[in-house]
Tab-separated table of C-alpha atoms in Angstrom:
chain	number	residue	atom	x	y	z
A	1008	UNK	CA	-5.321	85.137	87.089
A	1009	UNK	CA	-5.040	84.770	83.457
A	1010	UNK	CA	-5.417	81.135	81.781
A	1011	UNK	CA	-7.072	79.747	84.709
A	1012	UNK	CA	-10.064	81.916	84.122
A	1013	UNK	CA	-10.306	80.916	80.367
A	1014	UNK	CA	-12.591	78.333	79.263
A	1015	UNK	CA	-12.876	77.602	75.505
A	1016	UNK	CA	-15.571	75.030	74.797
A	1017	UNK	CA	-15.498	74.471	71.115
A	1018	UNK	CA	-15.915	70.395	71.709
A	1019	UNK	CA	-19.660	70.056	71.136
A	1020	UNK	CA	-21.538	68.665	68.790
A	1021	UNK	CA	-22.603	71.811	68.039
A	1022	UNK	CA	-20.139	73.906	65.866
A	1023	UNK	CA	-20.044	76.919	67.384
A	1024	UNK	CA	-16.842	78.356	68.476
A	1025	UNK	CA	-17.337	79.084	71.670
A	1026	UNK	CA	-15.659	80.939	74.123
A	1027	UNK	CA	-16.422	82.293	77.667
A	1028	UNK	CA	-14.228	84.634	79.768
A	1029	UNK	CA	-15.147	85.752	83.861
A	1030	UNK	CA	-12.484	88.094	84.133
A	1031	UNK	CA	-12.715	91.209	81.764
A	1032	UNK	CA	-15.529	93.434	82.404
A	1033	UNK	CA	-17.074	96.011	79.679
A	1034	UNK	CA	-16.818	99.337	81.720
A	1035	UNK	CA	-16.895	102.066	79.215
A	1036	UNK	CA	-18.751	102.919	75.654
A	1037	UNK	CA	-18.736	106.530	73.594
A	1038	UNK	CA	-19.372	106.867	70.619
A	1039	UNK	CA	-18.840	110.023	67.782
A	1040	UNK	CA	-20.582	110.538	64.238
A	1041	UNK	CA	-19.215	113.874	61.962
A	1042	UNK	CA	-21.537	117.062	62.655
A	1043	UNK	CA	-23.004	116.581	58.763
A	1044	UNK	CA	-26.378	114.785	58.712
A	1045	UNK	CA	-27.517	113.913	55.490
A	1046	UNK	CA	-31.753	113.614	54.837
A	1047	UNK	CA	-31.723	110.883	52.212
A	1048	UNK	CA	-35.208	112.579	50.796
A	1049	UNK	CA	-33.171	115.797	50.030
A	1050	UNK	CA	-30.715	114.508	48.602
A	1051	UNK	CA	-31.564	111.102	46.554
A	1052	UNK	CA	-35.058	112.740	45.492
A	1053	UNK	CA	-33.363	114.259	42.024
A	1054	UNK	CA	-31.404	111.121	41.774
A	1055	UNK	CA	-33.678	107.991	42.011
A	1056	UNK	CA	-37.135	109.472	42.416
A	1057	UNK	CA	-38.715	111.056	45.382
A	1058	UNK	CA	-41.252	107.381	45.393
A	1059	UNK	CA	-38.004	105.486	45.262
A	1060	UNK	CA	-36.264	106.563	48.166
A	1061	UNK	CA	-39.169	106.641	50.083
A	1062	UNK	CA	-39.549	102.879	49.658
A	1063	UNK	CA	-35.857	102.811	50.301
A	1064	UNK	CA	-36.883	104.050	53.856
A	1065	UNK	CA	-39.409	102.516	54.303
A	1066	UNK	CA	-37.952	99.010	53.849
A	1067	UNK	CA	-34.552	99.678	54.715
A	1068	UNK	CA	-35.794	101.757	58.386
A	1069	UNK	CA	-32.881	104.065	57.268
A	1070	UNK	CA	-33.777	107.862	57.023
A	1071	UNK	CA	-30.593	110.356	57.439
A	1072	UNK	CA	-27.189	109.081	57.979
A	1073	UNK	CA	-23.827	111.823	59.026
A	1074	UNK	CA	-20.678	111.496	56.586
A	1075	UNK	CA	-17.429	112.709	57.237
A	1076	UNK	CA	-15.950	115.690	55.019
A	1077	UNK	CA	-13.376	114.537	52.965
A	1078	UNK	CA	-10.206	114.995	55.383
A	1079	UNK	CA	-11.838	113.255	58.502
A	1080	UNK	CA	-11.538	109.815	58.644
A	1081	UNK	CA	-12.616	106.632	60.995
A	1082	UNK	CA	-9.829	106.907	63.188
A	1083	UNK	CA	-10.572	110.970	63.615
A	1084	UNK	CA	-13.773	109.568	65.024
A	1085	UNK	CA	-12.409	106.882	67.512
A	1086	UNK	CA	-9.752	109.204	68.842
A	1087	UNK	CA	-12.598	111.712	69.523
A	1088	UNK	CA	-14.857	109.089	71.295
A	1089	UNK	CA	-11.306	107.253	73.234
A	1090	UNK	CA	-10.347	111.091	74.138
A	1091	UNK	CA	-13.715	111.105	76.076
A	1092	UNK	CA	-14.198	108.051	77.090
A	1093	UNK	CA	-10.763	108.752	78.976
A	1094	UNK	CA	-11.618	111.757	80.562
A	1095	UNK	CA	-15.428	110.774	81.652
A	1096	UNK	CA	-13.631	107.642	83.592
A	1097	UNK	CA	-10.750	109.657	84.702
A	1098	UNK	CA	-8.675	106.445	83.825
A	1099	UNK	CA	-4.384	106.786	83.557
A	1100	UNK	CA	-2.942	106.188	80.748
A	1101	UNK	CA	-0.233	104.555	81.647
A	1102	UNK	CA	-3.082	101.400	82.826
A	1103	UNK	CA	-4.042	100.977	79.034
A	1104	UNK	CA	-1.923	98.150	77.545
A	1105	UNK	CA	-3.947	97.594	74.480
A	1106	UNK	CA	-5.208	99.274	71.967
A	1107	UNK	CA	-6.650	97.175	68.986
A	1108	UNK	CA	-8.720	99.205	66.240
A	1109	UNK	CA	-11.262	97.659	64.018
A	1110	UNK	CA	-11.463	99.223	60.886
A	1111	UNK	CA	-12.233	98.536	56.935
A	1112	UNK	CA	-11.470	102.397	56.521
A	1113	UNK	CA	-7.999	103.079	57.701
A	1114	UNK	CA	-5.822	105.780	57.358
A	1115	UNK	CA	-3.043	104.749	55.615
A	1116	UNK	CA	-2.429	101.504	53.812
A	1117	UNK	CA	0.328	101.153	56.330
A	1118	UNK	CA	1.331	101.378	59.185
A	1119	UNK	CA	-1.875	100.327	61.125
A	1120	UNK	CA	-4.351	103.096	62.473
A	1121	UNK	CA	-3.732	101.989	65.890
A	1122	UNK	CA	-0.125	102.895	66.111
A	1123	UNK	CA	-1.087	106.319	65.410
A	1124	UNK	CA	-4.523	106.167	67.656
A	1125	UNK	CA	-1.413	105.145	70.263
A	1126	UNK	CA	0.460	108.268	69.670
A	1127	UNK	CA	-2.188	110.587	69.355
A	1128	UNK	CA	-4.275	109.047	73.287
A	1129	UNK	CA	-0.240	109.512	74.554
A	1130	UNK	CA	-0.651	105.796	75.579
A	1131	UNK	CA	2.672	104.115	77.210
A	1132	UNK	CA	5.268	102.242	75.308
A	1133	UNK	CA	4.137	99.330	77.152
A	1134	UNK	CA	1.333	99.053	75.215
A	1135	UNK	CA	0.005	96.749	72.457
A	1136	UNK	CA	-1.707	98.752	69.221
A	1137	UNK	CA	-2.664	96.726	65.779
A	1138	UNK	CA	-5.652	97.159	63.211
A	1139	UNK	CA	-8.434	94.202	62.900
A	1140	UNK	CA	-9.630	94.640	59.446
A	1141	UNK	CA	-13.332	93.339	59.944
A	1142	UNK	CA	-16.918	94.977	59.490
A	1143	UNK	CA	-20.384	94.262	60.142
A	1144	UNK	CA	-18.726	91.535	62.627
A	1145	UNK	CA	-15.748	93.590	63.706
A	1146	UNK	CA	-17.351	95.228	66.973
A	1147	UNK	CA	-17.946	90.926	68.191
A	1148	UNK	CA	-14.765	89.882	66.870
A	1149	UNK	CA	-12.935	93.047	68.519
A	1150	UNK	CA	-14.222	92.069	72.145
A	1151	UNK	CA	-13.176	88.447	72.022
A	1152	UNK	CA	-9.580	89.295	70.514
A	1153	UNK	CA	-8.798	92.096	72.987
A	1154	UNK	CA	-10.430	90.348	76.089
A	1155	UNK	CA	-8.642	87.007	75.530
A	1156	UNK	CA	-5.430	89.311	75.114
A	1157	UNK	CA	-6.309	90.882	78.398
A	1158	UNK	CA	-7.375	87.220	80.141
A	1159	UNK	CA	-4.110	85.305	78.909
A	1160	UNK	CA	-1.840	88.567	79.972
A	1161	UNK	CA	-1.167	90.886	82.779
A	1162	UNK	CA	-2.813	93.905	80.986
A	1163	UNK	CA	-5.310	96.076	83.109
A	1164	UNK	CA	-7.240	97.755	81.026
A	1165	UNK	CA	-7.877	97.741	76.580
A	1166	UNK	CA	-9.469	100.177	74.588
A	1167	UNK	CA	-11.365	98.497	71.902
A	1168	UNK	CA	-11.748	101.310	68.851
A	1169	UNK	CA	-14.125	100.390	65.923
A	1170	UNK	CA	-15.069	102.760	63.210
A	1171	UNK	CA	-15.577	103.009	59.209
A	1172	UNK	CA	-16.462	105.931	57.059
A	1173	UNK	CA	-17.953	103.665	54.166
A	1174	UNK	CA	-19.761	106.257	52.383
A	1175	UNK	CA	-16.637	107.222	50.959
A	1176	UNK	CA	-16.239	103.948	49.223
A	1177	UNK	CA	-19.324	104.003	48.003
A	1178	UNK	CA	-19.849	105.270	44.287
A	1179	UNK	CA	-21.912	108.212	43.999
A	1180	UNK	CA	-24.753	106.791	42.760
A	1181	UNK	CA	-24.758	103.222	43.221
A	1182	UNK	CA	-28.674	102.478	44.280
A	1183	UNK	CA	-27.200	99.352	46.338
A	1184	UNK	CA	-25.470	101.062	48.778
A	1185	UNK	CA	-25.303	104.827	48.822
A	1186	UNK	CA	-27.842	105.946	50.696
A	1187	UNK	CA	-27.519	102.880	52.990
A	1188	UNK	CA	-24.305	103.744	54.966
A	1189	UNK	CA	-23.106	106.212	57.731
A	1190	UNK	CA	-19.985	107.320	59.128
A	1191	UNK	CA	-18.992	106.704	63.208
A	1192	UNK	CA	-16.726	105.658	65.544
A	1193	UNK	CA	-16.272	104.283	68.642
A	1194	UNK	CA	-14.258	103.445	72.165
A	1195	UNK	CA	-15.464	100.889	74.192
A	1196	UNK	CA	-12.709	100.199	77.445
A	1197	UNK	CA	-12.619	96.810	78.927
A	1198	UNK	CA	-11.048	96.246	82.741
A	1199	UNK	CA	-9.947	93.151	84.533
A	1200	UNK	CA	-12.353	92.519	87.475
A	1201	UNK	CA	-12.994	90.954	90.588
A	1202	UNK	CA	-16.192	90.372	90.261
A	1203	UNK	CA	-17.655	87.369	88.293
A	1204	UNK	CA	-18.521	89.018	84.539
A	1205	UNK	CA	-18.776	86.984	82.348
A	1206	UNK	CA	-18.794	87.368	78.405
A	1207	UNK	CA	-19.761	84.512	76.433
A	1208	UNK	CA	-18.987	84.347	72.908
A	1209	UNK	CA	-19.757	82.545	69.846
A	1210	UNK	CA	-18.172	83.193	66.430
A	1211	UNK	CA	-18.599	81.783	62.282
A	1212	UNK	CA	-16.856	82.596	59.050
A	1213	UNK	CA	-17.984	81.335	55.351
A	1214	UNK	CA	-14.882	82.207	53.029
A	1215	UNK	CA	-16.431	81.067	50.465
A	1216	UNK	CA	-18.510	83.953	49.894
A	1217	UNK	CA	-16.083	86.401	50.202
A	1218	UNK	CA	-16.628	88.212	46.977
A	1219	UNK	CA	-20.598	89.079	48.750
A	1220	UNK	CA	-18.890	92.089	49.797
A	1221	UNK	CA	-15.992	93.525	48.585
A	1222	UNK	CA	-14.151	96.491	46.880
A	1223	UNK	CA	-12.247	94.571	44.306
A	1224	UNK	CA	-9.028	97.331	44.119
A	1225	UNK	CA	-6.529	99.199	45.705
A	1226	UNK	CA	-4.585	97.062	47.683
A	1227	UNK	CA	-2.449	94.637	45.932
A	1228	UNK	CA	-4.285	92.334	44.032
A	1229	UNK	CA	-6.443	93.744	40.523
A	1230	UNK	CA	-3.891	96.282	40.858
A	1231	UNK	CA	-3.778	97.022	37.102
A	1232	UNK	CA	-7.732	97.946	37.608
A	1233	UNK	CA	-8.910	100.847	35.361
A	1234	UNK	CA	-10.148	103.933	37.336
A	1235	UNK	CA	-12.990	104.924	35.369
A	1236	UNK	CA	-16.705	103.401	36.256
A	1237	UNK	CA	-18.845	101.338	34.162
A	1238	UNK	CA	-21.832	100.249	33.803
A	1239	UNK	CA	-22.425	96.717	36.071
A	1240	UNK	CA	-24.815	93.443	35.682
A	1241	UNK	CA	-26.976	95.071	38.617
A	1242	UNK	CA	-27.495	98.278	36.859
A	1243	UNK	CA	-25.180	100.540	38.953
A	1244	UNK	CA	-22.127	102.240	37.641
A	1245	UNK	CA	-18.892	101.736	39.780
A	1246	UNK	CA	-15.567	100.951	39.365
A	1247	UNK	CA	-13.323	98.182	41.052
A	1248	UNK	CA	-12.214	101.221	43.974
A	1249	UNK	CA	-15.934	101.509	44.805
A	1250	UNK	CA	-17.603	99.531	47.519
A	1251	UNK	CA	-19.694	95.886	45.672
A	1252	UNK	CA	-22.476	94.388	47.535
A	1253	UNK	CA	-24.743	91.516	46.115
A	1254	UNK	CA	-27.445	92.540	48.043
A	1255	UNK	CA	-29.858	89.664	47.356
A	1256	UNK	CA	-26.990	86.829	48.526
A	1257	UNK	CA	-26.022	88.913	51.672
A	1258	UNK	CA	-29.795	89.059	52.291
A	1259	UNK	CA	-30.026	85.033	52.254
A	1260	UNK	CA	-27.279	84.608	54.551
A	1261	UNK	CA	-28.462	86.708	57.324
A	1262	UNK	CA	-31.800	85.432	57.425
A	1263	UNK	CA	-30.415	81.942	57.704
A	1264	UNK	CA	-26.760	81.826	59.279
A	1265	UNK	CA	-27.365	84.743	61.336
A	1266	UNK	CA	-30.881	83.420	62.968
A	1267	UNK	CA	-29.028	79.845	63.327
A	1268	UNK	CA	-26.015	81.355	65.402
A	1269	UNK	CA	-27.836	82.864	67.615
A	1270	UNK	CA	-30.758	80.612	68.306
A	1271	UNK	CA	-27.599	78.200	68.630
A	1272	UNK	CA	-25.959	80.604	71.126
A	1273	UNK	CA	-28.526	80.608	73.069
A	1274	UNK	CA	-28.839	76.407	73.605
A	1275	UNK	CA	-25.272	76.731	74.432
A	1276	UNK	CA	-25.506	79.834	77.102
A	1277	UNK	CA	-28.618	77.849	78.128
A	1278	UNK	CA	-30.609	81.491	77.843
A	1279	UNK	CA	-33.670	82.479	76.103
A	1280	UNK	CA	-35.161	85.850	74.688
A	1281	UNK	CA	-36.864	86.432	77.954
A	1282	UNK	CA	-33.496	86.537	79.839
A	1283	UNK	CA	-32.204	89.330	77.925
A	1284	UNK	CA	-33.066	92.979	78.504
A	1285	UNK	CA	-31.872	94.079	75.147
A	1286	UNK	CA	-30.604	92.692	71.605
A	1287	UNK	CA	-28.130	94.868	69.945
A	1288	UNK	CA	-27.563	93.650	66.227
A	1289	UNK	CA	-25.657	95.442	63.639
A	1290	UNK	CA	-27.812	97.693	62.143
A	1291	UNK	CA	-27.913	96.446	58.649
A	1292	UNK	CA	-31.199	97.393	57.625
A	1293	UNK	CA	-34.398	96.648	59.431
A	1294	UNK	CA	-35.956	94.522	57.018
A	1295	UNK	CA	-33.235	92.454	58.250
A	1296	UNK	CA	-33.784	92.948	61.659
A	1297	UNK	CA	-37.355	91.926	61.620
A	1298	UNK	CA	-36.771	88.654	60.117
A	1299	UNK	CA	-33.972	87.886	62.426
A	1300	UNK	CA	-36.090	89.205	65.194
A	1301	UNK	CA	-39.001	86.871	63.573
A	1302	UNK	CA	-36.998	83.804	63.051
A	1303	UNK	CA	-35.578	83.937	66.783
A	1304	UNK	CA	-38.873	84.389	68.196
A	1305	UNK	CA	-37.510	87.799	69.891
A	1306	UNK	CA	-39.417	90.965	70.367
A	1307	UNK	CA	-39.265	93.490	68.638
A	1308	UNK	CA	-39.675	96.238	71.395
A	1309	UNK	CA	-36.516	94.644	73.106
A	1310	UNK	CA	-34.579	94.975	69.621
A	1311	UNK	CA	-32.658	98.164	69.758
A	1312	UNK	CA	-33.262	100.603	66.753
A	1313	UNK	CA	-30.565	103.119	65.591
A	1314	UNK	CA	-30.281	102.995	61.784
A	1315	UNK	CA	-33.067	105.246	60.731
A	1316	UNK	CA	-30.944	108.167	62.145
A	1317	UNK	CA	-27.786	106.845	61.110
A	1318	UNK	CA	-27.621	104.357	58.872
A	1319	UNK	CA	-25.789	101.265	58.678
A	1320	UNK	CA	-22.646	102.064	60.428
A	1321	UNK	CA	-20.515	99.278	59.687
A	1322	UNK	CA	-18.606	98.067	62.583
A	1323	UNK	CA	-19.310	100.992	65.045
A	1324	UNK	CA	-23.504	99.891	64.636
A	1325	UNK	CA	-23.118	97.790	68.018
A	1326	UNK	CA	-21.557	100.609	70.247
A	1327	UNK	CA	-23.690	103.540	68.591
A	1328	UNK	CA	-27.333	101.645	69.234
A	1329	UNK	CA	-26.240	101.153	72.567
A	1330	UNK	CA	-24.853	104.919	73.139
A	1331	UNK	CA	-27.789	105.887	71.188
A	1332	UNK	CA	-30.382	104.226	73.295
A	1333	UNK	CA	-28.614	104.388	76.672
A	1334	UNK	CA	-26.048	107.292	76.593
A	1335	UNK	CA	-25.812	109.211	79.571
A	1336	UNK	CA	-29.023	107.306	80.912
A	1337	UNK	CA	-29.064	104.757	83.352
A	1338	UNK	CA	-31.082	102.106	82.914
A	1339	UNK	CA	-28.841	100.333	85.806
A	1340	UNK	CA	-27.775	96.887	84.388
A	1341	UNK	CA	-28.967	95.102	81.121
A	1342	UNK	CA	-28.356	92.160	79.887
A	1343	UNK	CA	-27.368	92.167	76.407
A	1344	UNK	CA	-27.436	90.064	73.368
A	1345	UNK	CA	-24.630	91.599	70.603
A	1346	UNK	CA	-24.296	90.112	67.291
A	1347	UNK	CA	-22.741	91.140	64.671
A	1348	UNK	CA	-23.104	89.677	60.432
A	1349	UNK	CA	-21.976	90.750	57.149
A	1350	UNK	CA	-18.397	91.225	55.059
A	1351	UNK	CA	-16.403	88.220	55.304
A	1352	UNK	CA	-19.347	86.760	55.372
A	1353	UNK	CA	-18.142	86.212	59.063
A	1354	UNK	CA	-20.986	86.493	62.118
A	1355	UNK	CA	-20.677	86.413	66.081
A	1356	UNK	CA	-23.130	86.712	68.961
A	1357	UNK	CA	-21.645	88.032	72.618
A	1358	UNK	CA	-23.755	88.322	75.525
A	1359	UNK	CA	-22.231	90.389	78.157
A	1360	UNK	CA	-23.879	92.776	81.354
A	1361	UNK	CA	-23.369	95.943	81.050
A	1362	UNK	CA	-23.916	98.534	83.263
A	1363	UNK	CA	-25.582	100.993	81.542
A	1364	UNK	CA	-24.110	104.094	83.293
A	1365	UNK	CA	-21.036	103.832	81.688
A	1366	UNK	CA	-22.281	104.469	78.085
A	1367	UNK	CA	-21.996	108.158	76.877
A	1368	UNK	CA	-24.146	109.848	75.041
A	1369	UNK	CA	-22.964	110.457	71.221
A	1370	UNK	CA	-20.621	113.369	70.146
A	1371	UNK	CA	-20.899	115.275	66.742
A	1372	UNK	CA	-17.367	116.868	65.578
A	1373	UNK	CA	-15.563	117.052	62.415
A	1374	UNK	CA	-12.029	117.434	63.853
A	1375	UNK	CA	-9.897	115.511	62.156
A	1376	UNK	CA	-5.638	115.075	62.658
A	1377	UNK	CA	-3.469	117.671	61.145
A	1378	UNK	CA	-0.477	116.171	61.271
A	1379	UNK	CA	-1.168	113.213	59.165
A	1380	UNK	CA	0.892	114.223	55.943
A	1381	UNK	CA	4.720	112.785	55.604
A	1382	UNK	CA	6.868	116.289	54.353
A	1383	UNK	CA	9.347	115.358	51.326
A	1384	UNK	CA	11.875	117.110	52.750
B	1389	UNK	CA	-51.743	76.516	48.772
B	1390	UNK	CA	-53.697	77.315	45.515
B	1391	UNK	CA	-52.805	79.270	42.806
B	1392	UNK	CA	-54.400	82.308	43.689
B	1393	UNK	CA	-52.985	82.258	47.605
B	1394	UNK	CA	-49.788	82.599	46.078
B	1395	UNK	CA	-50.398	85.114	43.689
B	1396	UNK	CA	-51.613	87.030	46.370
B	1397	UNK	CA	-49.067	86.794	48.365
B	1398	UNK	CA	-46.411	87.967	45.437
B	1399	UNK	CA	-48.775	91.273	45.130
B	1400	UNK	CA	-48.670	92.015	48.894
B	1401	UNK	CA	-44.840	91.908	48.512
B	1402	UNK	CA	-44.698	94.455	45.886
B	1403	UNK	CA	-47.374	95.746	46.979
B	1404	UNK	CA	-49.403	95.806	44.307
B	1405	UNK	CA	-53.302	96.078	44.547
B	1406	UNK	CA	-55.279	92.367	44.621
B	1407	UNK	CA	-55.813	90.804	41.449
B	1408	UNK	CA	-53.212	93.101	39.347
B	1409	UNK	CA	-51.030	89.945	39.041
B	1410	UNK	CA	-51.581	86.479	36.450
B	1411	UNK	CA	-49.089	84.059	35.987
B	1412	UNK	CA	-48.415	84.913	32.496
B	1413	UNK	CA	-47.357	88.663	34.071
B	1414	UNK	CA	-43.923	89.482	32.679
B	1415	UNK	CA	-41.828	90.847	35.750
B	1416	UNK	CA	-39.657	93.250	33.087
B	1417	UNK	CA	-43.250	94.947	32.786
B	1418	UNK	CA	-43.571	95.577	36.154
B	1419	UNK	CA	-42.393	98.784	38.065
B	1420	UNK	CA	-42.801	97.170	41.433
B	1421	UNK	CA	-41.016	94.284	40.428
B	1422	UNK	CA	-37.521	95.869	42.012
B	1423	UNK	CA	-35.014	94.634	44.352
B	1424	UNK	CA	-36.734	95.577	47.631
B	1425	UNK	CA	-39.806	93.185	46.031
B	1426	UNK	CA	-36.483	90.611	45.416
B	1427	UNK	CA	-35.419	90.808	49.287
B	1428	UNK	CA	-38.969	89.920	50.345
B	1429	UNK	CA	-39.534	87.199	48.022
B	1430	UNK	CA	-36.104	85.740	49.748
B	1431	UNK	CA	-38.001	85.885	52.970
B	1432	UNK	CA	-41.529	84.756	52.083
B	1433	UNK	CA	-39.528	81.704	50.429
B	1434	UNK	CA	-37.964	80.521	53.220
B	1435	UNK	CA	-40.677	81.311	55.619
B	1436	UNK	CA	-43.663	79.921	53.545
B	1437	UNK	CA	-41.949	77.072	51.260
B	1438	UNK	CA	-38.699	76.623	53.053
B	1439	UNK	CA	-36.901	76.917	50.316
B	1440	UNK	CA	-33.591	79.086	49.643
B	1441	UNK	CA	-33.819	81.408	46.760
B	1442	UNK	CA	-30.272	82.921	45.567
B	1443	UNK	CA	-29.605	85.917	43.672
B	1444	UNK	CA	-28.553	84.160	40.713
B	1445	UNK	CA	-32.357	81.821	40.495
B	1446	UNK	CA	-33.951	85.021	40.826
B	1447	UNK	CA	-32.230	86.644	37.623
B	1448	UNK	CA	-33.944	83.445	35.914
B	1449	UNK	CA	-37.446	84.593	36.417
B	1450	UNK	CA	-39.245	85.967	33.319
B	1451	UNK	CA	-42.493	85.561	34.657
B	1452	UNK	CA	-45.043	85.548	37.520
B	1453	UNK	CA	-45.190	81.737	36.480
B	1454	UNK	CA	-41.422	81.086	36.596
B	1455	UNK	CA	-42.048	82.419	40.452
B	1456	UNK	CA	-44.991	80.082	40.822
B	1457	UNK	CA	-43.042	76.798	39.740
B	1458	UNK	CA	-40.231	77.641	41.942
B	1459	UNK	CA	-43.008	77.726	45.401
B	1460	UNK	CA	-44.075	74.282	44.079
């Protein structure tokens, strides 16, 4: 068990880094979105023009999204959908020995999220927790880190937790990215098997165009940056705390890098569109989608839709289409296609089976944790 | 591809009604001209002339001509 089962092909002439595991087996998805759903219509009409955000939908495929309230946050969510996730598959605690969270919205600028996902799921000491700060990618990059920790280790079971609340880094009226987010989280539990699963992975980063996406403040560098918003180049007003996006550059990149991976993926897994049931993408927008879907010569019925409900979800977009489209359904076992694009830029495909049974549907709350304030005493 | 192929594709991107556009069209007059019309002139680019069109080059265009030379 363990190394034996690991094979990391990253030799061939093709560049992708590649990486295939049999042992770890996707067993478990839920998802949870806050009870608020926002109609973009009613409320962007009085700020951009009713004709404006309807060609925002249209374009875009978003039409509502659900935000948070102010004191819930992306971990709230993930705790809510690892709680159930739990309970549906009955599974012990004390099995769970890691617990990584993917998040660009985390609670606290220290400690990580996870460490206090770990004490609020009761997990055992024995027990790995750290944050992955990734986005659009995360949900990809989260299955290949905790599965090789699971396949070079003699950990059970991991609970993958990704979720972001970016609507509250977005300014108020920013026309680039307001109405284009939503708020979720997600569990998705992983096992060691028996059986021969395999998960096949491929991954990318570009560095160099790190400042595509970005909120420029509030950690430690541009820490001197003045609060107040101004007016920007694009025409939005923001300040360096508020979520950037140069829409037209992240635009080029996914209709070329993110086509290219996965066509790419697909000579390597030796697979074409007809051998997958469904493609699961992050749900950027589906303008995006379409061309991706266009360029890869995939169908658009098999392309799984989620966004115009709610919205681009940031790293929880992979998990929520699937809960969305298969929760407490069963469509028996489906081959799936995942990729995920965006801030970074960094990009990875997964294909994995997964049996569809053990996706939940999605849950609405606005709990959040009460106990998250330090006293002065 | 003549001349008025390709202005005919620009107005089915900003989906303006056939013939609305010339080459000596200034895009600052135009409503449609937005960045939704932007995204889709990214895509008809690369689809139709192969060519990669970056934020930046598409600042640069004044006019329905500018957009014309670059598709050459």
């Amino acid at each position: 068990m363990g190394l034996d089962n690991f094979v990391l092909l990253s030799r061939g002439r093709r560049v992708v880094l590649y990486f295939q595991l049999l042992i770890i087996s996707k067993s478990g998805i839920a998802c949870a979105v806050p009870s608020t759903k926002e109609i973009l219509i009613e409320k962007y009409a009085d700020v951009f023009g009713e004709e404006n955000v309807k060609k925002f939908s249209k374009m875009t495929g978003i039409f509502s999204r659900y935000t948070t309230i102010q004191e819930q946050t992306a971990s709230d969510l993930s705790y809510e959908a690892a709680k159930h996730l739990i309970n549906k598959k009955n599974i012990q605690l004390a099995t769970i020995g890691a617990i990584v969270f993917v998040t660009q919205t985390p609670d606290y600028r220290l400690p990580s999220s996870a460490c206090v996902l770990h004490k609020r799921l009761n997990l055992s000491k024995d027990c790995m927790a750290f944050d992955v700060n990734l986005g659009c990618s995360g949900y990809v990059y989260g299955l290949q880190i905790l599965s090789s920790l699971m396949a070079s280790s003699n950990i059970e079971r991991g609970l993958l937790l990704a979720g972001d609340t970016l609507t509250k880094s977005c300014a108020p009226k920013d026309s680039s990215s307001c109405m284009l987010f939503g708020d979720a989280g997600s569990a998705t539990l992983l096992e060691r098997t028996d059986e021969k699963r395999c998960i096949q992975m491929g991954f990318r980063t570009d560095g160099n165009r790190f400042k595509a996406i970005i909120i420029p403040a509030g950690a430690y560098r541009n820490s001197d940056s003045p609060h107040e918003r101004v007016l920007w180049g694009d025409g939005n007003v923001r300040s360096d705390y508020d979520l950037y996006m140069n829409g037209t550059d992240v635009f080029t990149f996914t209709i070329t890098e993110v086509p290219l991976l996965i066509s790419e993926f697909m000579d390597k897994t030796n697979t074409k569109p007809d051998n997958y049931d469904s493609f699961v993408m992050h749900q950027a927008n589906l303008f995006i989608l379409k061309q991706v879907a266009k360029r890869c010569k995939i169908s658009m019925d098999k392309m799984l839709i989620s966004m115009d409900r709610y919205g681009n979800t940031s790293v929880t977009s992979i998990p929520l289409t699937m809960a969305d489209k298969y929760g407490d359904n069963n469509y028996g076992s489906s081959k799936m296609l995942m990729s995920g694009f965006g801030i970074g830029l960094s990009w990875g495909a997964v294909s994995a089976e997964v049996d569809t049974r053990d996706i939940y549907s999605i849950l609405e709350t606005d709990s959040f944790f009460k106990e998250g304030s330090v006293s002065r005493d | 591809m003549t001349t008025q192929e390709k202005l005919a594709m620009l107005e089915e991107i900003m989906e303006l009604e056939s013939g609305s556009l010339n080459a000596g069209t200034k895009l600052e007059d135009l409503e449609e001209w937005n960045s939704m019309a932007a995204l889709a002139l990214i895509a008809l680019m690369d689809e139709e002339f192969n060519k990669i069109l970056t934020g930046k080059q598409i600042k640069e265009f004044k006019t329905v001509q500018d957009i014309l030379d670059f598709m050459e």
